[in-house]
Amino acid sequence: MENQLQSDESPAPTFAAADLAQVERKVDQVRTRLRLQAALRGLILGLLAAASVMLVGLVLFRLGLLPKRWLIGIAWLSPIGVLLTMLGMALRRIDPLWVAAQIDKSHALNDRLSSALQFASGQGTLAKTATAAGLAELAVHDAARVAQGVIAAQAAPWQRPPLLPLLCTL
């Protein structure tokens, strides 16, 4: 019994870098998928806006209220607006903790990945004792184990952009 650790005498928390990296890698895969979906939504939204502005410009040109050089300027600036909208949507911040929660929900992981990320970042609600640190380390290791079975397509399935039918009608 002499070799047993007394309460709160466990070693300091040293999350295995490989375990944490595996969890973060899976979260990043899902984040990339979400980013691509957001870029597609931005492309659709930008194309809708550009088509609408161009349509208004053509009507105003036909009515003689818009000079030809303004119409040409609108035609040149529309693709830039589309690209900026697409980039703006794609580069929005996607919180890794939110993504981990989405993965937990889609794979029925009972908050394993999100808890592991919280413990690794020091946001956990456990007390700062050695026992709690050991529990946090075990949580990260368990999250890495279950992260192997995470499928990005299941966590963030492709969805048809909501404004796509409207764009098709234009």
Short mmCIF file of N, CA and C in Angstrom, two decimals:
data_model
loop_
_atom_site.label_atom_id
_atom_site.label_comp_id
_atom_site.label_asym_id
_atom_site.label_seq_id
_atom_site.Cartn_x
_atom_site.Cartn_y
_atom_site.Cartn_z
N MET A 1 0.81 -1.20 0.00
CA MET A 1 0.00 0.00 0.00
C MET A 1 0.85 1.26 0.00
N GLU A 2 2.14 1.12 0.21
CA GLU A 2 3.00 2.29 0.26
C GLU A 2 3.16 2.93 -1.11
N ASN A 3 3.00 2.17 -2.18
CA ASN A 3 3.20 2.70 -3.52
C ASN A 3 1.99 3.45 -4.07
N GLN A 4 0.88 3.39 -3.37
CA GLN A 4 -0.31 4.08 -3.85
C GLN A 4 -0.18 5.58 -3.61
N LEU A 5 -0.74 6.32 -4.53
CA LEU A 5 -0.74 7.77 -4.39
C LEU A 5 -1.81 8.18 -3.39
N GLN A 6 -1.48 9.14 -2.56
CA GLN A 6 -2.47 9.71 -1.67
C GLN A 6 -3.38 10.60 -2.51
N SER A 7 -4.51 10.96 -1.96
CA SER A 7 -5.43 11.80 -2.71
C SER A 7 -4.74 13.11 -3.09
N ASP A 8 -5.03 13.56 -4.29
CA ASP A 8 -4.48 14.80 -4.84
C ASP A 8 -2.97 14.78 -5.00
N GLU A 9 -2.37 13.60 -5.18
CA GLU A 9 -0.94 13.54 -5.42
C GLU A 9 -0.64 13.01 -6.82
N SER A 10 -1.62 13.05 -7.71
CA SER A 10 -1.36 12.57 -9.06
C SER A 10 -0.46 13.57 -9.78
N PRO A 11 0.23 13.11 -10.81
CA PRO A 11 1.15 14.00 -11.51
C PRO A 11 0.42 15.19 -12.15
N ALA A 12 1.15 16.21 -12.45
CA ALA A 12 0.59 17.42 -13.06
C ALA A 12 0.01 17.08 -14.43
N PRO A 13 -0.98 17.88 -14.88
CA PRO A 13 -1.61 17.56 -16.16
C PRO A 13 -0.65 17.75 -17.33
N THR A 14 -0.39 16.70 -18.01
CA THR A 14 0.41 16.77 -19.22
C THR A 14 -0.37 16.05 -20.29
N PHE A 15 -1.20 16.82 -20.99
CA PHE A 15 -2.01 16.23 -22.04
C PHE A 15 -1.07 15.71 -23.12
N ALA A 16 -1.29 14.50 -23.51
CA ALA A 16 -0.48 13.94 -24.58
C ALA A 16 -0.72 14.76 -25.84
N ALA A 17 0.34 15.26 -26.40
CA ALA A 17 0.22 16.11 -27.59
C ALA A 17 -0.45 15.36 -28.73
N ALA A 18 -0.18 14.09 -28.85
CA ALA A 18 -0.79 13.31 -29.93
C ALA A 18 -2.29 13.17 -29.73
N ASP A 19 -2.72 12.98 -28.48
CA ASP A 19 -4.15 12.85 -28.20
C ASP A 19 -4.88 14.15 -28.52
N LEU A 20 -4.35 15.24 -28.03
CA LEU A 20 -4.98 16.53 -28.26
C LEU A 20 -4.95 16.90 -29.75
N ALA A 21 -3.85 16.57 -30.42
CA ALA A 21 -3.73 16.87 -31.85
C ALA A 21 -4.76 16.08 -32.65
N GLN A 22 -5.04 14.86 -32.24
CA GLN A 22 -6.02 14.05 -32.95
C GLN A 22 -7.42 14.64 -32.81
N VAL A 23 -7.75 15.10 -31.63
CA VAL A 23 -9.05 15.74 -31.41
C VAL A 23 -9.14 17.02 -32.24
N GLU A 24 -8.09 17.83 -32.19
CA GLU A 24 -8.09 19.09 -32.93
C GLU A 24 -8.13 18.85 -34.44
N ARG A 25 -7.48 17.79 -34.91
CA ARG A 25 -7.49 17.46 -36.33
C ARG A 25 -8.90 17.15 -36.81
N LYS A 26 -9.63 16.38 -36.03
CA LYS A 26 -11.01 16.05 -36.41
C LYS A 26 -11.89 17.30 -36.39
N VAL A 27 -11.69 18.14 -35.39
CA VAL A 27 -12.46 19.40 -35.32
C VAL A 27 -12.12 20.28 -36.53
N ASP A 28 -10.85 20.32 -36.90
CA ASP A 28 -10.45 21.12 -38.07
C ASP A 28 -11.03 20.57 -39.37
N GLN A 29 -11.15 19.26 -39.48
CA GLN A 29 -11.76 18.68 -40.69
C GLN A 29 -13.21 19.13 -40.82
N VAL A 30 -13.92 19.12 -39.72
CA VAL A 30 -15.32 19.54 -39.76
C VAL A 30 -15.41 21.05 -40.00
N ARG A 31 -14.50 21.80 -39.40
CA ARG A 31 -14.49 23.26 -39.62
C ARG A 31 -14.23 23.58 -41.08
N THR A 32 -13.34 22.85 -41.72
CA THR A 32 -13.06 23.06 -43.14
C THR A 32 -14.30 22.79 -43.98
N ARG A 33 -14.99 21.74 -43.64
CA ARG A 33 -16.23 21.41 -44.35
C ARG A 33 -17.27 22.51 -44.15
N LEU A 34 -17.38 23.02 -42.94
CA LEU A 34 -18.32 24.12 -42.67
C LEU A 34 -17.91 25.39 -43.40
N ARG A 35 -16.60 25.64 -43.50
CA ARG A 35 -16.11 26.80 -44.23
C ARG A 35 -16.46 26.72 -45.72
N LEU A 36 -16.30 25.54 -46.29
CA LEU A 36 -16.65 25.37 -47.71
C LEU A 36 -18.14 25.58 -47.93
N GLN A 37 -18.94 25.11 -47.02
CA GLN A 37 -20.38 25.34 -47.13
C GLN A 37 -20.71 26.82 -47.02
N ALA A 38 -20.03 27.50 -46.12
CA ALA A 38 -20.26 28.94 -45.97
C ALA A 38 -19.80 29.69 -47.22
N ALA A 39 -18.69 29.26 -47.82
CA ALA A 39 -18.22 29.90 -49.05
C ALA A 39 -19.24 29.71 -50.17
N LEU A 40 -19.84 28.54 -50.24
CA LEU A 40 -20.86 28.29 -51.26
C LEU A 40 -22.09 29.17 -51.03
N ARG A 41 -22.50 29.29 -49.75
CA ARG A 41 -23.63 30.19 -49.45
C ARG A 41 -23.28 31.63 -49.81
N GLY A 42 -22.03 32.04 -49.55
CA GLY A 42 -21.58 33.38 -49.90
C GLY A 42 -21.56 33.61 -51.40
N LEU A 43 -21.16 32.57 -52.14
CA LEU A 43 -21.15 32.68 -53.60
C LEU A 43 -22.57 32.87 -54.12
N ILE A 44 -23.50 32.09 -53.62
CA ILE A 44 -24.90 32.20 -54.05
C ILE A 44 -25.46 33.58 -53.68
N LEU A 45 -25.19 34.02 -52.47
CA LEU A 45 -25.67 35.33 -52.03
C LEU A 45 -25.05 36.45 -52.86
N GLY A 46 -23.75 36.35 -53.14
CA GLY A 46 -23.08 37.36 -53.95
C GLY A 46 -23.59 37.41 -55.37
N LEU A 47 -23.84 36.22 -55.94
CA LEU A 47 -24.38 36.18 -57.30
C LEU A 47 -25.78 36.77 -57.35
N LEU A 48 -26.58 36.50 -56.33
CA LEU A 48 -27.92 37.09 -56.26
C LEU A 48 -27.85 38.61 -56.18
N ALA A 49 -26.98 39.10 -55.33
CA ALA A 49 -26.85 40.55 -55.18
C ALA A 49 -26.34 41.18 -56.48
N ALA A 50 -25.36 40.55 -57.11
CA ALA A 50 -24.81 41.10 -58.35
C ALA A 50 -25.86 41.09 -59.46
N ALA A 51 -26.62 39.99 -59.55
CA ALA A 51 -27.65 39.92 -60.58
C ALA A 51 -28.74 40.96 -60.33
N SER A 52 -29.07 41.17 -59.08
CA SER A 52 -30.10 42.16 -58.76
C SER A 52 -29.63 43.57 -59.10
N VAL A 53 -28.40 43.89 -58.74
CA VAL A 53 -27.85 45.22 -59.04
C VAL A 53 -27.74 45.42 -60.54
N MET A 54 -27.30 44.38 -61.24
CA MET A 54 -27.18 44.48 -62.69
C MET A 54 -28.55 44.65 -63.35
N LEU A 55 -29.55 43.95 -62.83
CA LEU A 55 -30.92 44.08 -63.36
C LEU A 55 -31.45 45.50 -63.16
N VAL A 56 -31.25 46.04 -61.98
CA VAL A 56 -31.67 47.42 -61.71
C VAL A 56 -30.90 48.38 -62.61
N GLY A 57 -29.62 48.13 -62.78
CA GLY A 57 -28.81 48.99 -63.66
C GLY A 57 -29.29 48.95 -65.10
N LEU A 58 -29.63 47.76 -65.57
CA LEU A 58 -30.14 47.66 -66.95
C LEU A 58 -31.47 48.38 -67.12
N VAL A 59 -32.36 48.26 -66.13
CA VAL A 59 -33.65 48.96 -66.21
C VAL A 59 -33.43 50.47 -66.21
N LEU A 60 -32.55 50.95 -65.35
CA LEU A 60 -32.27 52.39 -65.30
C LEU A 60 -31.60 52.86 -66.59
N PHE A 61 -30.75 52.03 -67.18
CA PHE A 61 -30.10 52.38 -68.45
C PHE A 61 -31.14 52.46 -69.56
N ARG A 62 -32.06 51.49 -69.59
CA ARG A 62 -33.11 51.50 -70.62
C ARG A 62 -34.04 52.70 -70.48
N LEU A 63 -34.24 53.14 -69.26
CA LEU A 63 -35.08 54.31 -69.03
C LEU A 63 -34.33 55.62 -69.26
N GLY A 64 -33.04 55.53 -69.53
CA GLY A 64 -32.24 56.72 -69.79
C GLY A 64 -31.80 57.44 -68.52
N LEU A 65 -31.92 56.78 -67.35
CA LEU A 65 -31.54 57.40 -66.08
C LEU A 65 -30.12 57.07 -65.65
N LEU A 66 -29.47 56.17 -66.36
CA LEU A 66 -28.13 55.73 -66.00
C LEU A 66 -27.25 55.76 -67.24
N PRO A 67 -26.14 56.50 -67.18
CA PRO A 67 -25.26 56.55 -68.35
C PRO A 67 -24.58 55.18 -68.59
N LYS A 68 -24.12 55.01 -69.82
CA LYS A 68 -23.51 53.73 -70.22
C LYS A 68 -22.25 53.44 -69.41
N ARG A 69 -21.46 54.44 -69.11
CA ARG A 69 -20.21 54.20 -68.36
C ARG A 69 -20.50 53.71 -66.94
N TRP A 70 -21.62 54.14 -66.35
CA TRP A 70 -22.00 53.63 -65.02
C TRP A 70 -22.41 52.16 -65.12
N LEU A 71 -23.11 51.82 -66.17
CA LEU A 71 -23.52 50.44 -66.37
C LEU A 71 -22.30 49.54 -66.56
N ILE A 72 -21.32 50.03 -67.30
CA ILE A 72 -20.07 49.27 -67.49
C ILE A 72 -19.33 49.15 -66.15
N GLY A 73 -19.34 50.20 -65.36
CA GLY A 73 -18.71 50.15 -64.03
C GLY A 73 -19.39 49.13 -63.13
N ILE A 74 -20.71 49.09 -63.18
CA ILE A 74 -21.45 48.09 -62.39
C ILE A 74 -21.07 46.69 -62.84
N ALA A 75 -20.97 46.51 -64.16
CA ALA A 75 -20.62 45.19 -64.70
C ALA A 75 -19.22 44.77 -64.27
N TRP A 76 -18.30 45.71 -64.16
CA TRP A 76 -16.93 45.39 -63.73
C TRP A 76 -16.84 45.15 -62.23
N LEU A 77 -17.64 45.84 -61.45
CA LEU A 77 -17.56 45.71 -59.99
C LEU A 77 -18.36 44.54 -59.43
N SER A 78 -19.30 44.05 -60.20
CA SER A 78 -20.13 42.94 -59.71
C SER A 78 -19.32 41.70 -59.34
N PRO A 79 -18.38 41.24 -60.17
CA PRO A 79 -17.60 40.05 -59.78
C PRO A 79 -16.77 40.27 -58.51
N ILE A 80 -16.32 41.50 -58.32
CA ILE A 80 -15.55 41.79 -57.11
C ILE A 80 -16.45 41.66 -55.88
N GLY A 81 -17.68 42.15 -56.01
CA GLY A 81 -18.65 42.01 -54.92
C GLY A 81 -18.97 40.56 -54.62
N VAL A 82 -19.06 39.75 -55.67
CA VAL A 82 -19.32 38.32 -55.48
C VAL A 82 -18.17 37.68 -54.72
N LEU A 83 -16.94 37.97 -55.13
CA LEU A 83 -15.77 37.39 -54.45
C LEU A 83 -15.65 37.86 -53.00
N LEU A 84 -15.92 39.12 -52.77
CA LEU A 84 -15.84 39.63 -51.40
C LEU A 84 -16.90 39.00 -50.50
N THR A 85 -18.09 38.81 -51.04
CA THR A 85 -19.15 38.17 -50.26
C THR A 85 -18.78 36.73 -49.94
N MET A 86 -18.24 36.03 -50.93
CA MET A 86 -17.85 34.64 -50.73
C MET A 86 -16.72 34.54 -49.70
N LEU A 87 -15.72 35.41 -49.82
CA LEU A 87 -14.62 35.40 -48.85
C LEU A 87 -15.08 35.79 -47.46
N GLY A 88 -15.96 36.78 -47.39
CA GLY A 88 -16.47 37.20 -46.09
C GLY A 88 -17.20 36.08 -45.36
N MET A 89 -17.99 35.32 -46.10
CA MET A 89 -18.71 34.20 -45.48
C MET A 89 -17.76 33.07 -45.11
N ALA A 90 -16.78 32.81 -45.97
CA ALA A 90 -15.87 31.69 -45.74
C ALA A 90 -14.90 31.98 -44.60
N LEU A 91 -14.53 33.22 -44.41
CA LEU A 91 -13.52 33.56 -43.40
C LEU A 91 -14.10 33.94 -42.05
N ARG A 92 -15.40 33.82 -41.91
CA ARG A 92 -16.00 34.06 -40.59
C ARG A 92 -15.41 33.09 -39.59
N ARG A 93 -15.31 33.54 -38.37
CA ARG A 93 -14.75 32.68 -37.32
C ARG A 93 -15.75 31.58 -36.97
N ILE A 94 -15.25 30.36 -36.96
CA ILE A 94 -16.06 29.22 -36.54
C ILE A 94 -15.40 28.69 -35.26
N ASP A 95 -16.09 28.82 -34.16
CA ASP A 95 -15.54 28.45 -32.86
C ASP A 95 -15.29 26.94 -32.79
N PRO A 96 -14.05 26.55 -32.48
CA PRO A 96 -13.74 25.11 -32.40
C PRO A 96 -14.57 24.40 -31.33
N LEU A 97 -14.89 25.08 -30.26
CA LEU A 97 -15.69 24.47 -29.21
C LEU A 97 -17.12 24.19 -29.70
N TRP A 98 -17.66 25.11 -30.50
CA TRP A 98 -18.98 24.89 -31.09
C TRP A 98 -18.95 23.72 -32.06
N VAL A 99 -17.88 23.63 -32.85
CA VAL A 99 -17.74 22.52 -33.80
C VAL A 99 -17.64 21.20 -33.04
N ALA A 100 -16.86 21.19 -31.95
CA ALA A 100 -16.74 19.97 -31.14
C ALA A 100 -18.09 19.57 -30.58
N ALA A 101 -18.88 20.55 -30.17
CA ALA A 101 -20.22 20.25 -29.66
C ALA A 101 -21.11 19.68 -30.76
N GLN A 102 -20.96 20.19 -31.98
CA GLN A 102 -21.72 19.64 -33.11
C GLN A 102 -21.32 18.19 -33.40
N ILE A 103 -20.02 17.92 -33.31
CA ILE A 103 -19.54 16.56 -33.52
C ILE A 103 -20.08 15.65 -32.42
N ASP A 104 -20.02 16.12 -31.19
CA ASP A 104 -20.54 15.35 -30.06
C ASP A 104 -22.02 15.00 -30.29
N LYS A 105 -22.76 15.98 -30.75
CA LYS A 105 -24.20 15.79 -30.95
C LYS A 105 -24.47 14.82 -32.10
N SER A 106 -23.75 14.98 -33.21
CA SER A 106 -24.01 14.15 -34.39
C SER A 106 -23.55 12.71 -34.22
N HIS A 107 -22.54 12.50 -33.39
CA HIS A 107 -22.00 11.15 -33.20
C HIS A 107 -22.38 10.56 -31.83
N ALA A 108 -23.23 11.25 -31.09
CA ALA A 108 -23.66 10.80 -29.76
C ALA A 108 -22.47 10.50 -28.85
N LEU A 109 -21.57 11.47 -28.74
CA LEU A 109 -20.36 11.29 -27.95
C LEU A 109 -20.47 11.85 -26.53
N ASN A 110 -21.62 12.34 -26.16
CA ASN A 110 -21.87 12.83 -24.80
C ASN A 110 -20.85 13.87 -24.34
N ASP A 111 -20.61 14.86 -25.16
CA ASP A 111 -19.73 16.00 -24.85
C ASP A 111 -18.27 15.62 -24.62
N ARG A 112 -17.81 14.54 -25.18
CA ARG A 112 -16.42 14.13 -24.97
C ARG A 112 -15.43 15.07 -25.64
N LEU A 113 -15.66 15.40 -26.91
CA LEU A 113 -14.71 16.25 -27.62
C LEU A 113 -14.72 17.68 -27.08
N SER A 114 -15.92 18.21 -26.84
CA SER A 114 -15.98 19.59 -26.34
C SER A 114 -15.38 19.69 -24.94
N SER A 115 -15.60 18.68 -24.12
CA SER A 115 -15.00 18.70 -22.78
C SER A 115 -13.49 18.61 -22.86
N ALA A 116 -12.99 17.79 -23.77
CA ALA A 116 -11.53 17.66 -23.92
C ALA A 116 -10.91 18.99 -24.35
N LEU A 117 -11.56 19.68 -25.27
CA LEU A 117 -11.03 20.98 -25.70
C LEU A 117 -11.09 22.00 -24.57
N GLN A 118 -12.15 21.94 -23.79
CA GLN A 118 -12.25 22.87 -22.66
C GLN A 118 -11.17 22.59 -21.63
N PHE A 119 -10.96 21.32 -21.31
CA PHE A 119 -9.92 20.97 -20.34
C PHE A 119 -8.54 21.38 -20.86
N ALA A 120 -8.29 21.15 -22.13
CA ALA A 120 -6.97 21.47 -22.69
C ALA A 120 -6.71 22.97 -22.71
N SER A 121 -7.78 23.75 -22.86
CA SER A 121 -7.59 25.20 -22.89
C SER A 121 -7.65 25.83 -21.50
N GLY A 122 -7.93 25.00 -20.50
CA GLY A 122 -7.99 25.52 -19.13
C GLY A 122 -9.33 26.12 -18.78
N GLN A 123 -10.35 25.89 -19.58
CA GLN A 123 -11.68 26.44 -19.32
C GLN A 123 -12.57 25.48 -18.55
N GLY A 124 -12.04 24.35 -18.19
CA GLY A 124 -12.85 23.35 -17.51
C GLY A 124 -13.32 23.83 -16.15
N THR A 125 -14.36 23.20 -15.64
CA THR A 125 -14.92 23.62 -14.36
C THR A 125 -14.35 22.81 -13.20
N LEU A 126 -13.42 21.92 -13.50
CA LEU A 126 -12.81 21.15 -12.43
C LEU A 126 -11.90 22.04 -11.58
N ALA A 127 -11.79 21.69 -10.32
CA ALA A 127 -10.89 22.43 -9.44
C ALA A 127 -9.45 22.20 -9.89
N LYS A 128 -8.57 23.06 -9.49
CA LYS A 128 -7.17 22.98 -9.90
C LYS A 128 -6.37 22.06 -8.98
N THR A 129 -6.84 20.84 -8.82
CA THR A 129 -6.10 19.88 -8.01
C THR A 129 -5.45 18.87 -8.92
N ALA A 130 -4.55 18.10 -8.37
CA ALA A 130 -3.87 17.09 -9.16
C ALA A 130 -4.84 15.99 -9.60
N THR A 131 -5.78 15.66 -8.76
CA THR A 131 -6.77 14.65 -9.12
C THR A 131 -7.61 15.13 -10.30
N ALA A 132 -8.03 16.37 -10.24
CA ALA A 132 -8.82 16.94 -11.33
C ALA A 132 -7.99 16.99 -12.62
N ALA A 133 -6.72 17.30 -12.49
CA ALA A 133 -5.85 17.33 -13.67
C ALA A 133 -5.73 15.93 -14.28
N GLY A 134 -5.65 14.94 -13.43
CA GLY A 134 -5.60 13.56 -13.93
C GLY A 134 -6.88 13.18 -14.65
N LEU A 135 -8.01 13.60 -14.10
CA LEU A 135 -9.29 13.32 -14.75
C LEU A 135 -9.38 14.04 -16.11
N ALA A 136 -8.89 15.25 -16.15
CA ALA A 136 -8.90 16.00 -17.40
C ALA A 136 -8.01 15.30 -18.44
N GLU A 137 -6.88 14.80 -18.00
CA GLU A 137 -5.99 14.08 -18.91
C GLU A 137 -6.65 12.83 -19.45
N LEU A 138 -7.36 12.12 -18.59
CA LEU A 138 -8.09 10.93 -19.03
C LEU A 138 -9.21 11.30 -20.02
N ALA A 139 -9.85 12.44 -19.79
CA ALA A 139 -10.91 12.90 -20.70
C ALA A 139 -10.35 13.20 -22.08
N VAL A 140 -9.17 13.82 -22.12
CA VAL A 140 -8.54 14.12 -23.41
C VAL A 140 -8.15 12.82 -24.12
N HIS A 141 -7.61 11.87 -23.36
CA HIS A 141 -7.23 10.59 -23.95
C HIS A 141 -8.46 9.86 -24.49
N ASP A 142 -9.55 9.88 -23.73
CA ASP A 142 -10.79 9.24 -24.17
C ASP A 142 -11.34 9.93 -25.42
N ALA A 143 -11.27 11.24 -25.46
CA ALA A 143 -11.75 11.99 -26.63
C ALA A 143 -10.92 11.64 -27.87
N ALA A 144 -9.63 11.47 -27.69
CA ALA A 144 -8.77 11.09 -28.81
C ALA A 144 -9.14 9.70 -29.31
N ARG A 145 -9.49 8.83 -28.40
CA ARG A 145 -9.87 7.47 -28.78
C ARG A 145 -11.15 7.47 -29.61
N VAL A 146 -12.16 8.22 -29.16
CA VAL A 146 -13.43 8.24 -29.90
C VAL A 146 -13.36 9.12 -31.14
N ALA A 147 -12.39 10.03 -31.19
CA ALA A 147 -12.26 10.91 -32.36
C ALA A 147 -11.86 10.12 -33.61
N GLN A 148 -11.30 8.96 -33.42
CA GLN A 148 -10.92 8.14 -34.57
C GLN A 148 -12.14 7.74 -35.39
N GLY A 149 -13.28 7.63 -34.76
CA GLY A 149 -14.49 7.22 -35.46
C GLY A 149 -15.33 8.36 -35.98
N VAL A 150 -14.85 9.60 -35.85
CA VAL A 150 -15.63 10.76 -36.29
C VAL A 150 -15.57 10.86 -37.81
N ILE A 151 -16.73 11.04 -38.40
CA ILE A 151 -16.86 11.20 -39.86
C ILE A 151 -17.33 12.63 -40.11
N ALA A 152 -16.50 13.41 -40.81
CA ALA A 152 -16.82 14.82 -41.04
C ALA A 152 -18.13 15.00 -41.79
N ALA A 153 -18.41 14.10 -42.72
CA ALA A 153 -19.65 14.22 -43.49
C ALA A 153 -20.89 14.00 -42.63
N GLN A 154 -20.75 13.25 -41.57
CA GLN A 154 -21.88 13.03 -40.66
C GLN A 154 -22.05 14.22 -39.72
N ALA A 155 -20.93 14.81 -39.32
CA ALA A 155 -20.98 15.95 -38.39
C ALA A 155 -21.45 17.23 -39.07
N ALA A 156 -21.09 17.39 -40.35
CA ALA A 156 -21.49 18.59 -41.10
C ALA A 156 -21.92 18.16 -42.50
N PRO A 157 -23.11 17.59 -42.62
CA PRO A 157 -23.55 17.14 -43.94
C PRO A 157 -23.76 18.32 -44.89
N TRP A 158 -23.52 18.08 -46.17
CA TRP A 158 -23.73 19.13 -47.16
C TRP A 158 -25.20 19.47 -47.23
N GLN A 159 -25.45 20.77 -47.30
CA GLN A 159 -26.83 21.24 -47.39
C GLN A 159 -26.95 22.14 -48.61
N ARG A 160 -28.08 22.03 -49.29
CA ARG A 160 -28.31 22.90 -50.43
C ARG A 160 -28.46 24.33 -49.93
N PRO A 161 -27.75 25.28 -50.53
CA PRO A 161 -27.90 26.68 -50.11
C PRO A 161 -29.35 27.12 -50.23
N PRO A 162 -29.87 27.80 -49.23
CA PRO A 162 -31.30 28.14 -49.22
C PRO A 162 -31.73 29.07 -50.35
N LEU A 163 -30.85 29.89 -50.88
CA LEU A 163 -31.22 30.84 -51.92
C LEU A 163 -30.93 30.33 -53.33
N LEU A 164 -30.49 29.09 -53.45
CA LEU A 164 -30.16 28.53 -54.77
C LEU A 164 -31.35 28.52 -55.73
N PRO A 165 -32.55 28.13 -55.30
CA PRO A 165 -33.68 28.17 -56.24
C PRO A 165 -33.98 29.59 -56.75
N LEU A 166 -33.82 30.58 -55.89
CA LEU A 166 -34.05 31.95 -56.30
C LEU A 166 -33.02 32.38 -57.35
N LEU A 167 -31.76 31.97 -57.15
CA LEU A 167 -30.73 32.29 -58.14
C LEU A 167 -31.02 31.63 -59.47
N CYS A 168 -31.51 30.41 -59.42
CA CYS A 168 -31.83 29.69 -60.65
C CYS A 168 -32.97 30.36 -61.43
N THR A 169 -33.87 31.00 -60.73
CA THR A 169 -34.97 31.67 -61.43
C THR A 169 -34.52 32.96 -62.09
N LEU A 170 -33.45 33.55 -61.59
CA LEU A 170 -32.95 34.77 -62.22
C LEU A 170 -32.19 34.39 -63.46
#
